[in-house]
GROMACS .gro file of C-alpha atoms in nm:
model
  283
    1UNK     CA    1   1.469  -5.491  -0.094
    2UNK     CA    2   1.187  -5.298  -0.211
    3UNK     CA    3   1.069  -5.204   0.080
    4UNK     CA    4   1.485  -4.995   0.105
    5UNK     CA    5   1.434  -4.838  -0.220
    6UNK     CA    6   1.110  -4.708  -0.162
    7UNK     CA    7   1.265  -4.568   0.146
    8UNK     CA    8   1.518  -4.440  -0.018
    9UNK     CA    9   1.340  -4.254  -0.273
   10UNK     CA   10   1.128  -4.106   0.002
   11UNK     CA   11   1.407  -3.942   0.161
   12UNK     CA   12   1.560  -3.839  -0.180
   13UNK     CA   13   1.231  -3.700  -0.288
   14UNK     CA   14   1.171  -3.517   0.101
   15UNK     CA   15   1.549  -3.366   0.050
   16UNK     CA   16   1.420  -3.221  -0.302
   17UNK     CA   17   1.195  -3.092  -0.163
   18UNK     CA   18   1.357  -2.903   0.112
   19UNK     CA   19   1.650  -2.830  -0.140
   20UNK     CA   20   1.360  -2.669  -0.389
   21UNK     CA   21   1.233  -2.479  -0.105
   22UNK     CA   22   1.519  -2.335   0.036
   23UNK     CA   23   1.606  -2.215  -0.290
   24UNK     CA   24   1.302  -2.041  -0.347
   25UNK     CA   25   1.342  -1.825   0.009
   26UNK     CA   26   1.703  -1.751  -0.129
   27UNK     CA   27   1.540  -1.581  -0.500
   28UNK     CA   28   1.402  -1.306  -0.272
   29UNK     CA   29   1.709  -1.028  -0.195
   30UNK     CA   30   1.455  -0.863   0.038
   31UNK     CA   31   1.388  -1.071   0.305
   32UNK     CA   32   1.058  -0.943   0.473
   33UNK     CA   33   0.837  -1.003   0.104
   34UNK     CA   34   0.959  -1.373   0.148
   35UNK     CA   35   0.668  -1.602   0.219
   36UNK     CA   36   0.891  -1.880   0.307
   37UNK     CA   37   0.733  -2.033   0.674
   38UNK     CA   38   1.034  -1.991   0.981
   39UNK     CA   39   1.033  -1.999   1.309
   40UNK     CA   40   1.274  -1.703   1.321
   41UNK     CA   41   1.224  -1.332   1.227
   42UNK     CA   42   1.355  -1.127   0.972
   43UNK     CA   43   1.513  -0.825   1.119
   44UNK     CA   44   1.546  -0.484   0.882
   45UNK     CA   45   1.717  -0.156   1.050
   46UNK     CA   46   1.818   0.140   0.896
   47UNK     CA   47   2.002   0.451   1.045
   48UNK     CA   48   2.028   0.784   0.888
   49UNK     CA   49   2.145   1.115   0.951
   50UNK     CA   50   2.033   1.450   0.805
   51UNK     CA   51   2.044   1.845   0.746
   52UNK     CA   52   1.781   2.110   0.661
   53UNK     CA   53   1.628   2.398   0.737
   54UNK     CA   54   1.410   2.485   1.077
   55UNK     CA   55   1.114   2.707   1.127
   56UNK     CA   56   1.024   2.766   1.485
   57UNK     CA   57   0.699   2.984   1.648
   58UNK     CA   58   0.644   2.966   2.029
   59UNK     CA   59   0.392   3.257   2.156
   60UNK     CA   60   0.530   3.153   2.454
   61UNK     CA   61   0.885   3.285   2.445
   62UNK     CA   62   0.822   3.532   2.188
   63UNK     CA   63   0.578   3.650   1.866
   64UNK     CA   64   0.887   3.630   1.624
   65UNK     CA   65   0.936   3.343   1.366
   66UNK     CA   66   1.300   3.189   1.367
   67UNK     CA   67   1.428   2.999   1.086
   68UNK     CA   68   1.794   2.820   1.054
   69UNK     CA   69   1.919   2.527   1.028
   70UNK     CA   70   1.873   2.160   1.168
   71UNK     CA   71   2.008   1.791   1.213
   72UNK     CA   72   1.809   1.489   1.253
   73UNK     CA   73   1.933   1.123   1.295
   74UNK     CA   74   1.691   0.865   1.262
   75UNK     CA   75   1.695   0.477   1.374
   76UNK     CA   76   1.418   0.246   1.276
   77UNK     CA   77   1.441  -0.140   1.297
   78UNK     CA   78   1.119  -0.333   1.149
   79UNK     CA   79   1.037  -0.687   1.266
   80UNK     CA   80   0.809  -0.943   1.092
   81UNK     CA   81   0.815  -1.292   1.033
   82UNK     CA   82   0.830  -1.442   0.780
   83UNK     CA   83   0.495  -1.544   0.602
   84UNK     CA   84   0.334  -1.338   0.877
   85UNK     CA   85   0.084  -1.013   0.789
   86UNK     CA   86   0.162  -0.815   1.093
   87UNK     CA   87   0.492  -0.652   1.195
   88UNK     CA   88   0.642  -0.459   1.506
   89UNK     CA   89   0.845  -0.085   1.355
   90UNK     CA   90   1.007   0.120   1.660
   91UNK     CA   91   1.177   0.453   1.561
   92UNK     CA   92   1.409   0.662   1.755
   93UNK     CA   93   1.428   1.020   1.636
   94UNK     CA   94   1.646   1.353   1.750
   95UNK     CA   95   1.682   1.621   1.631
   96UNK     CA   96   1.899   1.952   1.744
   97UNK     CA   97   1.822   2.332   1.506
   98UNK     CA   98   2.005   2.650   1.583
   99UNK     CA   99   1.724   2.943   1.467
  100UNK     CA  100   1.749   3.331   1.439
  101UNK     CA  101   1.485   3.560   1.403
  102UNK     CA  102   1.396   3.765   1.070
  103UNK     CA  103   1.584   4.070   1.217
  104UNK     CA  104   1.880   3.869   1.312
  105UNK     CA  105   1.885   4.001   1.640
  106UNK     CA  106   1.789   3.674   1.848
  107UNK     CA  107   1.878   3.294   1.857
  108UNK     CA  108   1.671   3.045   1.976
  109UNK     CA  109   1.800   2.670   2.053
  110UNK     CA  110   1.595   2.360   1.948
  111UNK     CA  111   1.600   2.008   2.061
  112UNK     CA  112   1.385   1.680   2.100
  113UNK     CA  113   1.374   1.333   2.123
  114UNK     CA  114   1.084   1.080   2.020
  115UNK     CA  115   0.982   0.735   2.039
  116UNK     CA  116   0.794   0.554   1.804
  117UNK     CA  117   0.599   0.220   1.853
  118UNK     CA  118   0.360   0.079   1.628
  119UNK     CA  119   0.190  -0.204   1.458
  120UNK     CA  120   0.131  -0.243   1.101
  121UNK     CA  121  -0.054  -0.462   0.843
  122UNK     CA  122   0.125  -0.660   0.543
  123UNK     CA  123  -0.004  -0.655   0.208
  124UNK     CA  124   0.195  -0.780  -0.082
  125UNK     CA  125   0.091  -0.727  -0.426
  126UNK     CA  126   0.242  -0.740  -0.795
  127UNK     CA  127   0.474  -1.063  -0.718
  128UNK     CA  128   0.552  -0.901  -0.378
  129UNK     CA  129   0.709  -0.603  -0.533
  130UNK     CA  130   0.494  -0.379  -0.363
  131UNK     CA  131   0.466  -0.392  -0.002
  132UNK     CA  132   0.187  -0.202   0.188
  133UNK     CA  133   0.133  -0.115   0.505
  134UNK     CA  134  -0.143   0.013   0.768
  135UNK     CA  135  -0.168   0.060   1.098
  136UNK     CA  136  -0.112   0.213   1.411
  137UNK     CA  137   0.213   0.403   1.612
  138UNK     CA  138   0.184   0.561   1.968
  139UNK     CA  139   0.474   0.867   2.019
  140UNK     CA  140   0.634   0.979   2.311
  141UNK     CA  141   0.832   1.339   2.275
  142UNK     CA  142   1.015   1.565   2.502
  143UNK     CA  143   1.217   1.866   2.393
  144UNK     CA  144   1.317   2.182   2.449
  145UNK     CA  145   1.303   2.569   2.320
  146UNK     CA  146   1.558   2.778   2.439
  147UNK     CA  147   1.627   3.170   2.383
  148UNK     CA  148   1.961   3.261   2.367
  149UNK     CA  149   1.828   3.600   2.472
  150UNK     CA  150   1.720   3.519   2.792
  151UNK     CA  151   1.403   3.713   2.963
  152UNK     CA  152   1.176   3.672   3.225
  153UNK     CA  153   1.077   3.293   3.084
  154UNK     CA  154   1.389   3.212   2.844
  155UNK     CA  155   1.322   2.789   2.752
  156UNK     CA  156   0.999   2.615   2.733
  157UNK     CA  157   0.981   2.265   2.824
  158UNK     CA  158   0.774   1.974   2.562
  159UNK     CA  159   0.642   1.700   2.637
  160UNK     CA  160   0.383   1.458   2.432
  161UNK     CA  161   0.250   1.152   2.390
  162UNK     CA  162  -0.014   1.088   2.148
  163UNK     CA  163  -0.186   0.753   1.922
  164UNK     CA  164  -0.149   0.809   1.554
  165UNK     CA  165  -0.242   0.626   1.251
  166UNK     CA  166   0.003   0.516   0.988
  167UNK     CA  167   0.048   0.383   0.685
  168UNK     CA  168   0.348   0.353   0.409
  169UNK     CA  169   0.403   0.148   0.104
  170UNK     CA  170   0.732   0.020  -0.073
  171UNK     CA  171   0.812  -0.076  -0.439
  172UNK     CA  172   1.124  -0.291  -0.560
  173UNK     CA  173   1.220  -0.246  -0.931
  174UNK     CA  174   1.569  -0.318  -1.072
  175UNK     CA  175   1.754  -0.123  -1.296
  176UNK     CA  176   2.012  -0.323  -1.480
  177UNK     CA  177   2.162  -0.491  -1.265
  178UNK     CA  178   2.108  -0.278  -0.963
  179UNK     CA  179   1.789  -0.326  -0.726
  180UNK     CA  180   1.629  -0.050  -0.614
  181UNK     CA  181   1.323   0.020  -0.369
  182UNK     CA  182   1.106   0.345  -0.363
  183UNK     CA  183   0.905   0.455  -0.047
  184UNK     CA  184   0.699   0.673   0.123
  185UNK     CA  185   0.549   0.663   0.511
  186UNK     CA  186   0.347   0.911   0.700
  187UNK     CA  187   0.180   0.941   1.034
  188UNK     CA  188   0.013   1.147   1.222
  189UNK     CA  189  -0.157   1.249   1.554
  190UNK     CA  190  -0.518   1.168   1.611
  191UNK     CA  191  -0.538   1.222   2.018
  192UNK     CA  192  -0.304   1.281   2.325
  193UNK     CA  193  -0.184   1.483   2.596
  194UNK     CA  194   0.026   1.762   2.608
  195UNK     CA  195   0.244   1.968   2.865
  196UNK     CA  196   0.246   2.287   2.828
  197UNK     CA  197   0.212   2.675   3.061
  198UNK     CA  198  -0.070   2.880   3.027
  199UNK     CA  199  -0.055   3.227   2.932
  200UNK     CA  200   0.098   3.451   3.159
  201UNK     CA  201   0.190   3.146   3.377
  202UNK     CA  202   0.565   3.087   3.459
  203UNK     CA  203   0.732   2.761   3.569
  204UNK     CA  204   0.829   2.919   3.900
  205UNK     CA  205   0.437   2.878   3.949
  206UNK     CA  206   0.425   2.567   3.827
  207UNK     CA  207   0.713   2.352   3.977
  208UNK     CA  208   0.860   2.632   4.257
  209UNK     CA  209   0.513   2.695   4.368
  210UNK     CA  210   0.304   2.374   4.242
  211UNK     CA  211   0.053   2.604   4.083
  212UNK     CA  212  -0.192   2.389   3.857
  213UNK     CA  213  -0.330   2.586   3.588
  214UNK     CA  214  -0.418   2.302   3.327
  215UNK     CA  215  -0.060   2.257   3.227
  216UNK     CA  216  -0.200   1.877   3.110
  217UNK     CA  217  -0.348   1.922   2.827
  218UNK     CA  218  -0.557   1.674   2.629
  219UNK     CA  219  -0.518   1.751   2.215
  220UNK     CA  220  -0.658   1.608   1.914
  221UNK     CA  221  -0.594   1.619   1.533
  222UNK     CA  222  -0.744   1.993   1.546
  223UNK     CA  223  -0.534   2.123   1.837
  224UNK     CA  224  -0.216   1.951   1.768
  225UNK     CA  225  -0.189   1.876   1.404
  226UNK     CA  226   0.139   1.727   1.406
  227UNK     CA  227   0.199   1.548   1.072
  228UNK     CA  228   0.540   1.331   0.960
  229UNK     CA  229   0.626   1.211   0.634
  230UNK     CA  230   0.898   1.049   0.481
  231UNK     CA  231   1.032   0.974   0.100
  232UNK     CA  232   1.323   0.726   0.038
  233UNK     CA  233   1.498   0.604  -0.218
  234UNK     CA  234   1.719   0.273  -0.119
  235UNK     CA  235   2.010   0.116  -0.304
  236UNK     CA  236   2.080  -0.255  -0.309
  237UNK     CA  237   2.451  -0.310  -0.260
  238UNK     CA  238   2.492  -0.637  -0.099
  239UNK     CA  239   2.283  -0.931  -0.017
  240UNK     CA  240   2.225  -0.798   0.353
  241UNK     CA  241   2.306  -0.445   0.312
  242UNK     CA  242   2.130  -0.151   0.163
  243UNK     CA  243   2.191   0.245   0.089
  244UNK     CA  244   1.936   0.503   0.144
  245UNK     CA  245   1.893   0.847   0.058
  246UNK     CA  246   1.527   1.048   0.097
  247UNK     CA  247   1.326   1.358   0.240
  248UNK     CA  248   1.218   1.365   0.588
  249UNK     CA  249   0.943   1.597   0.689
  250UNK     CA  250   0.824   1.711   1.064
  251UNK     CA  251   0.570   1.903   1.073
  252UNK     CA  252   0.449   1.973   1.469
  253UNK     CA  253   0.187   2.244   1.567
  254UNK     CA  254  -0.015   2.284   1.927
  255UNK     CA  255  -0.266   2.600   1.987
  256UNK     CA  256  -0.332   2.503   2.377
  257UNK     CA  257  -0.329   2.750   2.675
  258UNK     CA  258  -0.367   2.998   2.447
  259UNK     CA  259  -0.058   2.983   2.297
  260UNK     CA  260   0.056   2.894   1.938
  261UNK     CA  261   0.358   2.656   1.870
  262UNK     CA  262   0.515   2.512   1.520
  263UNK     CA  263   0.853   2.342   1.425
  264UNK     CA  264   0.888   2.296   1.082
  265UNK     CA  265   1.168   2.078   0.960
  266UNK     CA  266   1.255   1.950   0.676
  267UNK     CA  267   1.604   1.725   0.612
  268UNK     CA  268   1.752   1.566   0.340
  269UNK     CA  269   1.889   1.235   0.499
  270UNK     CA  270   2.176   0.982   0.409
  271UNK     CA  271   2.226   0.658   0.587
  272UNK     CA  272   2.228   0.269   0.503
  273UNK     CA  273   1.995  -0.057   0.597
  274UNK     CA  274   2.099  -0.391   0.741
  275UNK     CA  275   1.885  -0.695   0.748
  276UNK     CA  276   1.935  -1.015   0.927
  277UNK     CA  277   1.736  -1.325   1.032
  278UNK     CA  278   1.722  -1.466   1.409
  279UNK     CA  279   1.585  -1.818   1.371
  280UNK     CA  280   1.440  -2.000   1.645
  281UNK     CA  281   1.647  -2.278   1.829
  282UNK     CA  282   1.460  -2.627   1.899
  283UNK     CA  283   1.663  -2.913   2.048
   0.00000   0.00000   0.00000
């Protein structure tokens, strides 16, 4: 008889337990600062589109300086799990401008893709309200310049990849009843290669012909600064969901071949987070 009751208690006291527990993972409304061990991983993606302006200089198709205006949608899903201090973040970004020159006289077309991949380090501090992160992101971009005007050598082809360090950091305050979390991210290049003509070369030469002329280009921080930052401001509106709203800013420059480039963009962007978990199955 005592032997049952102690047997029972046991199991009462190990379902406490797990009761206790499982409460304490469900206190935390943002999943990834939850130090509760799983087998699964917590899943947060966000998608946003945006609109700004566009400053474009290629040496290449001309000496002007184009301005207009730009879109940008943004993906980025961020995996980690849970009680873990490294996470996976993969970003797809595109973006499409329509420029004109200071005279008004000439349009240029402006479009590119890129792919993000990186690696970052955890920390949590002040109860895990803040979140910090470090690390590093390797980017692959191709995109195109194209004048409207046409010429001798009308479009100029990109093409990047490049290792860059990153780093961001995330604070969760509430306001009344509404719970709110702050951002900001950068990253930048450090070293890569580049595509890109050389001066006076066209791309007859280089593709009709197969005329090498160092159109691979290896670049570093100094020859391609290409910066990215990003401030965000997201709204808590459901358990799972979120809304965001921030300032995106691209900042790409190459001086290779002899020739300058820049794209300048800057877009205010609107768009919404999800988060989920995917837990482990063990029979």
């Amino acid at each position: 008889m005592r032997t049952a009751l102690r047997k029972t208690a046991t199991t009462l006291a190990a379902a406490l337990c797990t009761v206790a527990g499982a409460q304490h993972c469900r206190t935390h409304d943002i999943p990834e600062l939850s130090h509760c061990e799983s087998s699964g991983k917590i899943i947060t993606t966000s998608y946003s589109i945006g609109i700004g302006t566009t400053e474009i200089l290629d040496t290449y198709l001309s000496q002007e300086h184009f301005s207009g205006t730009g879109i940008t949608f943004l993906a980025t899903s961020d995996r980690i799990r849970p009680g873990r201090k490294w996470s996976t973040t993969v970003q797809h970004q595109a973006n499409l401008s329509a420029t004109h020159d200071r005279a008004d006289n000439f349009d240029e077309l402006e479009g590119s893709y890129n792919f993000f991949w990186g690696r970052m380090r955890n920390w949590y501090l002040c109860d895990s309200h803040l979140r910090l992160q470090a690390g590093a992101t390797g980017n692959t971009g191709i995109g195109f310049i194209y004048n409207i005007s046409g010429g001798n050598n009308p479009a100029q082809a990109r093409f990047h990849i490049d290792v860059r360090p990153a780093a961001s950091a995330a604070y969760r305050f509430d306001i009344g009843r509404c719970r709110i979390t702050a951002g900001y991210s950068f990253d930048m290049a450090l070293a890569g290669l580049m595509f890109s003509p050389n001066y006076g070369q066209s791309y007859y030469e280089i593709f009709s012909r197969g005329d090498y002329d160092r159109n691979i280009v290896p670049t570093t921080a100094v020859s391609m600064p290409y910066f990215r930052q990003q401030l965000t401001v997201d709204i808590n509106v459901g358990r799972k969901l979120s809304l965001r709203a921030g300032y995106l800013g691209d900042y790409q420059q190459s001086h290779v071949n002899s020739l300058k480039q820049h794209i300048y963009s800057h877009r205010f962007m609107i768009g919404f987070i999800k988060r989920f978990r995917i837990t482990g199955y063990r029979p």
